Amino acid sequence: MRYPLTEEERMIQKTARDFARRELAPVAVEANRTGVFPEGIFRKLGDLGFMGITMPEEYGGVNLGNFCLVLALEEISAVCASTGVTMSVHNSLTNWCILKYGSEKLRKRFLPRLASGEMLGAYAITESEAGSDVAAMRLSAVLKGDEYILNGAKILISTGDKAGAIIVFARTDPHGRTKGISAFVVEPSFPGFSVGKVERKMGLKASTTVELVFEDCRVPAENLLGTEGMGMKIALAGLDGGRIGIAAQSLGIAQAALDEALRFTRERKQFATRIIDFQSTRWKIADMATGIEAARLLMYRAAKLRDAGEPCSKEAAMAKLSASGTANRVVYDALQMHGGVGYTEEFLIERLYRDARVTELYEGTSEIQRFVISREVIDDYERMIPD
Amino acid sequence: MANDILVFGEVRGGGIKKITKELIGAARRVAQAGGGAIDAVLVGALARKAAEGLTGFGLRRIIVAEDELLGRYSTEGYAAVLSDVVKRNGYSYVFLGATAMGRDLGPRATAKTDGVMFSDCVDVRMEGVQCVARRPVYSGRVYVEIVRTGERPNFISIRPNNIAPADPSGGETPIEAHQSIVSREAIRAIVTEIIPLEGGRPDLTEADVIVSGGRAMKDAANFKVLGELADTLGAAVGASRAAVDSGFAPSAIQVGQTGKIVNPKLYIACGISGAIQHLAGMRTSKVIVAINKDPNAPIFERATYGIVGDLFEIVPLLTEEIRKIL
Amino acid sequence: MKIIALLKRVPDTEAKILINQEGTGIKDDGIKYVINTYDEYALEEGLRLRDKAGAGSSVTVVCVGPEEATELIRTALAMGADDAVHICDPALDRSDPFATAAVLAKAIRGEGFDIIFCGKQAIDDDMAQTHSILAEMLDIPQVNVAIAFVAAPDAKRATVRRRIEGGDEKVETSLPAIVSCEKGLNEPRYASLPGIMKARKKEIRKETLSDLGFGGRPSEARSSVVRWVPLPKSAGCTMVQAGETRDAVKELVRLLREEAKVL
C-alpha cells in the first residue's frame, strides 16, 4: 500500500518483516499445527525491541508509538497471528497498564523484564458471566491487612499460563457496578493462583487461552494499579490500545490471505484459463484489496490519535470493527478462490481462515465496537444540534 | 598494440584443468578474426609438467613460472607474474577461467596492468575487429554484451562449461621459463592449508540441484536410486508429500508448502505428478526436469524438460550419462 | 581496530528485471533497492570483530551511491555501525570498477584502517572486481570469498578460510587487508528498534567528487555496452524423446548442459 512512511518507520517495518520471514515462518506452521507455544520467539522479539515498543527507554523500552507498534504487529501477524496476538496483548495492554497506572515500584519490577521478552504479559477481564457485559464480573478482591484476597475465576485469557505479569480486574466493591472494579498485577507465584482449563481452539493454536482460578489468592496491596474503583476506566482505556493492536493482527491475516489468493489463482488453471483471469475473481480481488487498505487507514488514524494523546475510543473501535470484518471476508473469498485444495492443510489459507474468526469476537465483539461507535457518533451529533 | 592473446591456464596436480582448453577455444575465435598469436602461461609447482599437456594445441609458446614462492596460489605472487608477462608482451586479450583462482587473480592483475576486465562471461565472439563478451548480470536475470573502449589489455574470465574446449591441432609448442620476479615480502597473504570438502549432501533449502521422488518411488529403499544421481550432481534429495505420507521418505526432506521451500537451479522430479500442492515448494526452480510414466501428468506443464518413461530405467541411465561428462 | 565495511545499493534479488524500451538498460520503476546481500555479511563480520576487539574499535560504513542510498546507510548504522561515509555525485552514476575503486581509495586512505570487509560481488553487475582493484590501489593484500575469519589479538594478522572448488583454502594474511565475504560467513543481525533509534544520532559524512579532490569522473569508461539480451522465454516443456531410452537420456543431458547450462 502506498503510504508516506518516514525512513525510520520503513526500517522498523522491514526489521519486523525480515524477522517474521526468517525466524518465525520456519516454526509457525509446526507451532500452529501442534499447538506448541513458541517460547523462544519472544526473547528474540524482545532483543530487537518489539516487546517494549511503546515503553519509555528508562524501563527498557524503545519509546516508539502505537503507529510503529501496528507496523510491526501487522508484519508479525501475517506470518503467525498467534504470535501477533501474544505480542499485541503484551504491548498494548499489559505494558501500557503498568506504565500508566502502576507505582514506580511496580514499573521497575515488571517493565524491564517485559521489555526484554523474558516475561510475557496477559490481561484478565472476561468471566463466564461477564463477556461483553464487563461490569457483571464477580471475581472478588477483599482487602485484608496489606493484601487483597481474590476469589473467583477468569476465562479465555490469552497467554494466562505463560505470563509472568497478569493484569487482573476484580470487584473490590460488591455494591458498585462499574465503579466497584479495581485492577491488579498478579504474578503466577502468588499463593492461591492456578491455571485451570487450557482451551483447544478453532484457530490461533500457537497462542494459549486458559482459565485462571483464584482461591483465596493473596495479592500484595502494592500491586493495585491506580486506586480502588478505577478498574473500569483502566480496562476501557486499555482496550482502546488493545483494539488498535487487534486491528493490526486482523490486517496481517487479511493481507496474507490476499497474497495467498493472488499466488494461487495466478498458477491454477481450469478451462484453459488462469483463475486470476476470470472477471469474477478480479472483482473479488478489488474488493478484498480495497477493504484491507481502508481498514488499514482507519487503523493508522487511530494509532496516530493515540500517539498524540488524543481520545480515540471511537476511532479504535472503527479500526477494529473494520479490520476484523475485512479479515473474515477476505479469508472467506481467498479460500473460495482456492477451491477444494484450500480446505487442506497443504495450503496456508486453511489456517488463516480459522485464525481470522476470533478477531470479531475478542477484545470486544463487533457488536460492542458498534455500540462504542454509535454512542459517540450520536453524542457528537447531539452536541451539534441547537437546543 | 599487438593482437596477441594470452591464456592463463590453471594447473592442478601436474595437469591442466579442463577450463584451460575452453579458454583456448575462446582465444581461437578471437585469433581467427583478428590475427594474432595465442600464448599460454602456467604458474605454480609442476607448471612445466602441466605444459606438456598443452603442447599440441597450436599455441605460439607456453610460458611457465615455477618459482618456489609460487608453489601454492597467492594473489600477489600470481598477479605479479601474470601482469609482468602481460606488460612484457603487450597482449590485447587475456583469458582466464571464472574459477576461484581466476576471479581472485584477474581483477588484481587487471589493476596492475591498468587494463579492463570482463568477469564471468558465458560467450565471446568477434563482431568485426571487436571482441564482444556476453555476461549475465542481476544474478543471471538478464545478459549484457560489452566491448572494450580504447587500447588497454582486456582480461576476460569465462565460466566453465560454456565454450567448447579446443581440440588438439597437432604440432609442438616451445616452452619458455619466466624469469622470476617475485619476492617473499611481496606476498602478504599465503595459503597455509587446503581443506577438502566433507562428504554429505547440501541442505535442501540451499541446494543448487535437487533430485526429488514422488509416490511412484513405491518404497523407501528405492530412494537409493535417486541418492546415486544426487551424489553424482552434488545435489540434495527431496520428496513429495505423497511420498512422505506413504512412508517412503522422512518428512525432513519433504518439498512443499508444509515442508521445505526450495530454490535450486535444477530440480529433477522423479515420479511426481505435479499437483499444485507440491509445486508451491519448488516453483522458483530455474530448470525443472520431469520424469513420469504418465504423459498427462500435470508436472509436464510446469517442467522445462520432460521424459515419459519408467523412472527406475531412466534415473540410473541419467546417473551414468552425467558421470561421463562431469 | 578501525574497521571499514563497504556497502552498495542494488536491486532486490526478487525484483523483476526487464530491459527498457530503448534497450539501453533495465527498467527502473517499481524496483525495490536493498543493501547488497554479500555486503550484509561484510558488515556483520565487521560488527562482530569490533565487539570482540573492544574499546577504541569502530566500524565505518563506506558507500558510493546515489542520494537514495542514504536510507540503506542509515540501516547499516541501525545494525550497529558507528559512522558512515557516503560518496555521492551524479558523475558517479553507472561508474565502472576502476572509477569506484579510485574514489574509495581516496576516501579510505585518509581514514586509516586495519581491515576492509566487503561483499564478494555486487548482485547487480556481478563484476566482483572493485575490491581487488581497490586493494591494489591501497597496496594491501586481499582474501576473497571468505567463509570464516579470525583476527590475531595483535590485529596485525588474520586467518581467513575461503571457498574454492572442492574445498576451502586457509589463508594467513597481514593486516591491513581487504576481505570479501561469502554467504555462510555469518548470520547478519537485524536492525533492532533500539539500533534504529541510536542511528538517528550517528554521523553520515557526505562527500562529492570535488570534496575528494577529483576534477570530474576519476577515469573514463573502459568498456561500453553493445546490447542488453533478455533471457530466452520458456516455450513450455520440451519433451525429450528418442527410439531408445538411453538416447533420450543422452539428449536430455546434452540439453541440460548446452541449452539450460545447469550441468
Short mmCIF file of C-alpha atoms in Angstrom, two decimals, chain A residues 165-363:
data_model
loop_
_atom_site.label_atom_id
_atom_site.label_comp_id
_atom_site.label_asym_id
_atom_site.label_seq_id
_atom_site.Cartn_x
_atom_site.Cartn_y
_atom_site.Cartn_z
CA ALA A 165 2.56 -10.41 34.84
CA ILE A 166 -1.21 -10.64 34.50
CA ILE A 167 -3.42 -7.56 34.77
CA VAL A 168 -6.45 -8.89 36.67
CA PHE A 169 -9.68 -6.97 37.08
CA ALA A 170 -11.67 -7.79 40.22
CA ARG A 171 -14.54 -6.39 42.17
CA THR A 172 -13.42 -4.55 45.31
CA ASP A 173 -16.87 -3.12 45.98
CA PRO A 174 -19.67 -5.66 45.73
CA HIS A 175 -22.28 -2.94 45.58
CA GLY A 176 -20.94 -0.60 42.93
CA ARG A 177 -21.42 -1.68 39.31
CA THR A 178 -18.88 -0.04 37.11
CA LYS A 179 -17.25 1.92 39.95
CA GLY A 180 -16.54 -1.08 42.14
CA ILE A 181 -13.86 -2.72 39.98
CA SER A 182 -10.11 -2.49 40.56
CA ALA A 183 -7.07 -3.62 38.63
CA PHE A 184 -4.10 -5.60 39.96
CA VAL A 185 -0.84 -7.01 38.70
CA VAL A 186 -0.89 -10.69 39.57
CA GLU A 187 2.11 -12.97 39.35
CA PRO A 188 1.58 -16.71 38.90
CA SER A 189 3.66 -17.38 42.02
CA PHE A 190 1.08 -15.78 44.30
CA PRO A 191 -0.46 -18.34 46.64
CA GLY A 192 -3.99 -19.33 45.61
CA PHE A 193 -3.39 -18.67 41.91
CA SER A 194 -3.68 -21.54 39.48
CA VAL A 195 -4.29 -22.17 35.83
CA GLY A 196 -7.48 -24.07 35.17
CA LYS A 197 -8.73 -25.29 31.83
CA VAL A 198 -6.47 -24.92 28.81
CA GLU A 199 -8.74 -24.39 25.81
CA ARG A 200 -8.40 -26.17 22.48
CA LYS A 201 -9.45 -23.64 19.90
CA MET A 202 -10.54 -23.35 16.30
CA GLY A 203 -7.56 -21.18 15.46
CA LEU A 204 -4.66 -19.18 16.94
CA LYS A 205 -3.42 -22.54 18.07
CA ALA A 206 0.09 -21.32 18.84
CA SER A 207 -1.27 -18.93 21.41
CA THR A 208 -2.62 -20.23 24.69
CA THR A 209 -6.11 -19.50 26.00
CA VAL A 210 -6.76 -20.53 29.59
CA GLU A 211 -8.92 -20.29 32.64
CA LEU A 212 -7.34 -18.61 35.68
CA VAL A 213 -8.55 -19.75 39.10
CA PHE A 214 -8.22 -17.63 42.22
CA GLU A 215 -8.83 -19.45 45.52
CA ASP A 216 -8.07 -17.09 48.37
CA CYS A 217 -5.34 -15.81 46.15
CA ARG A 218 -3.13 -13.36 48.03
CA VAL A 219 -2.13 -10.28 46.08
CA PRO A 220 0.05 -7.65 47.81
CA ALA A 221 -1.82 -4.36 48.16
CA GLU A 222 1.05 -2.56 46.45
CA ASN A 223 0.13 -4.46 43.27
CA LEU A 224 -3.04 -2.38 42.95
CA LEU A 225 -2.99 -0.32 39.79
CA GLY A 226 -4.19 3.23 40.24
CA THR A 227 -6.68 3.37 43.10
CA GLU A 228 -9.62 1.23 44.11
CA GLY A 229 -12.58 1.70 41.82
CA MET A 230 -10.50 2.78 38.82
CA GLY A 231 -10.69 -0.65 37.24
CA MET A 232 -13.39 0.01 34.68
CA LYS A 233 -11.72 3.17 33.50
CA ILE A 234 -8.39 1.35 33.17
CA ALA A 235 -9.96 -1.60 31.39
CA LEU A 236 -11.71 0.53 28.79
CA ALA A 237 -8.78 2.86 28.23
CA GLY A 238 -6.52 -0.14 27.80
CA LEU A 239 -8.89 -1.70 25.33
CA ASP A 240 -8.60 1.33 23.06
CA GLY A 241 -4.97 0.45 22.55
CA GLY A 242 -5.69 -3.25 22.53
CA ARG A 243 -8.24 -2.86 19.76
CA ILE A 244 -5.77 -0.99 17.60
CA GLY A 245 -3.39 -3.91 18.09
CA ILE A 246 -6.05 -6.45 17.15
CA ALA A 247 -6.80 -4.38 14.05
CA ALA A 248 -3.16 -4.84 13.09
CA GLN A 249 -3.35 -8.55 13.76
CA SER A 250 -6.51 -8.83 11.65
CA LEU A 251 -4.90 -6.96 8.79
CA GLY A 252 -1.85 -9.19 8.91
CA ILE A 253 -4.12 -12.18 8.43
CA ALA A 254 -6.08 -10.42 5.70
CA GLN A 255 -3.00 -9.37 3.75
CA ALA A 256 -1.53 -12.85 3.98
CA ALA A 257 -4.79 -14.31 2.71
CA LEU A 258 -4.93 -11.90 -0.22
CA ASP A 259 -1.32 -12.70 -1.13
CA GLU A 260 -2.07 -16.42 -0.98
CA ALA A 261 -5.12 -15.96 -3.20
CA LEU A 262 -3.11 -13.98 -5.74
CA ARG A 263 -0.36 -16.56 -5.79
CA PHE A 264 -2.71 -19.49 -6.17
CA THR A 265 -5.03 -18.01 -8.78
CA ARG A 266 -2.06 -16.99 -10.95
CA GLU A 267 -0.95 -20.58 -11.22
CA ARG A 268 -4.12 -22.58 -11.15
CA LYS A 269 -5.77 -23.17 -14.50
CA GLN A 270 -9.18 -24.52 -15.22
CA PHE A 271 -10.90 -24.47 -18.60
CA ALA A 272 -7.52 -23.48 -20.06
CA THR A 273 -7.71 -20.22 -18.14
CA ARG A 274 -5.90 -18.99 -15.09
CA ILE A 275 -8.37 -18.47 -12.27
CA ILE A 276 -6.99 -14.94 -11.88
CA ASP A 277 -8.11 -14.11 -15.39
CA PHE A 278 -11.79 -14.64 -14.71
CA GLN A 279 -13.52 -11.32 -14.17
CA SER A 280 -15.36 -12.54 -11.11
CA THR A 281 -12.04 -13.31 -9.49
CA ARG A 282 -10.70 -9.87 -10.34
CA TRP A 283 -13.69 -8.08 -8.88
CA LYS A 284 -13.31 -10.05 -5.68
CA ILE A 285 -9.63 -9.13 -5.58
CA ALA A 286 -10.51 -5.46 -5.98
CA ASP A 287 -12.94 -5.62 -3.08
CA MET A 288 -10.51 -7.52 -0.90
CA ALA A 289 -7.70 -5.05 -1.53
CA THR A 290 -9.92 -2.01 -1.03
CA GLY A 291 -11.29 -3.38 2.21
CA ILE A 292 -7.78 -4.02 3.50
CA GLU A 293 -6.45 -0.59 2.63
CA ALA A 294 -9.50 1.17 4.03
CA ALA A 295 -9.23 -0.71 7.32
CA ARG A 296 -5.50 -0.05 7.42
CA LEU A 297 -6.02 3.67 7.08
CA LEU A 298 -8.56 3.60 9.90
CA MET A 299 -6.01 1.78 12.00
CA TYR A 300 -3.24 4.24 11.17
CA ARG A 301 -5.52 7.10 12.08
CA ALA A 302 -6.48 5.60 15.42
CA ALA A 303 -2.83 4.84 16.22
CA LYS A 304 -1.75 8.39 15.45
CA LEU A 305 -4.51 9.85 17.60
CA ARG A 306 -3.45 7.65 20.49
CA ASP A 307 0.16 8.68 19.99
CA ALA A 308 -0.91 12.31 20.09
CA GLY A 309 -2.56 11.66 23.45
CA GLU A 310 -5.98 12.36 22.00
CA PRO A 311 -9.12 10.40 22.82
CA CYS A 312 -9.58 7.60 20.31
CA SER A 313 -12.26 5.19 21.53
CA LYS A 314 -14.49 5.62 18.50
CA GLU A 315 -11.55 5.53 16.11
CA ALA A 316 -10.05 2.43 17.74
CA ALA A 317 -13.43 0.71 17.61
CA MET A 318 -13.84 1.63 13.94
CA ALA A 319 -10.38 0.29 13.20
CA LYS A 320 -11.05 -3.00 14.96
CA LEU A 321 -14.54 -3.40 13.54
CA SER A 322 -13.39 -2.69 10.03
CA ALA A 323 -10.18 -4.72 10.17
CA SER A 324 -11.72 -7.81 11.76
CA GLY A 325 -14.71 -7.74 9.42
CA THR A 326 -12.42 -7.32 6.43
CA ALA A 327 -10.16 -10.13 7.58
CA ASN A 328 -13.08 -12.54 7.81
CA ARG A 329 -14.43 -11.56 4.40
CA VAL A 330 -11.02 -11.75 2.79
CA VAL A 331 -10.19 -15.21 4.15
CA TYR A 332 -13.60 -16.41 3.04
CA ASP A 333 -13.08 -15.18 -0.52
CA ALA A 334 -9.48 -16.34 -0.59
CA LEU A 335 -10.50 -19.84 0.43
CA GLN A 336 -13.24 -19.83 -2.18
CA MET A 337 -10.65 -18.94 -4.82
CA HIS A 338 -8.51 -21.88 -3.80
CA GLY A 339 -11.32 -24.32 -4.30
CA GLY A 340 -11.20 -27.67 -2.56
CA VAL A 341 -7.44 -27.87 -2.05
CA GLY A 342 -7.64 -24.73 0.07
CA TYR A 343 -9.54 -26.76 2.62
CA THR A 344 -6.49 -28.98 3.20
CA GLU A 345 -3.56 -28.28 5.47
CA GLU A 346 -1.34 -28.16 2.43
CA PHE A 347 -2.29 -24.55 1.91
CA LEU A 348 -1.87 -21.64 4.29
CA ILE A 349 -5.37 -20.31 3.68
CA GLU A 350 -6.76 -23.13 5.77
CA ARG A 351 -5.06 -21.77 8.89
CA LEU A 352 -5.67 -18.13 8.01
CA TYR A 353 -9.39 -18.86 7.70
CA ARG A 354 -9.53 -20.38 11.18
CA ASP A 355 -7.29 -17.70 12.71
CA ALA A 356 -9.42 -14.84 11.37
CA ARG A 357 -12.67 -15.83 13.03
CA VAL A 358 -11.82 -14.81 16.58
CA THR A 359 -10.91 -11.25 15.60
CA GLU A 360 -14.59 -10.34 15.58
CA LEU A 361 -15.07 -11.95 18.99
CA TYR A 362 -12.32 -10.90 21.37
CA GLU A 363 -11.20 -7.58 22.83
#
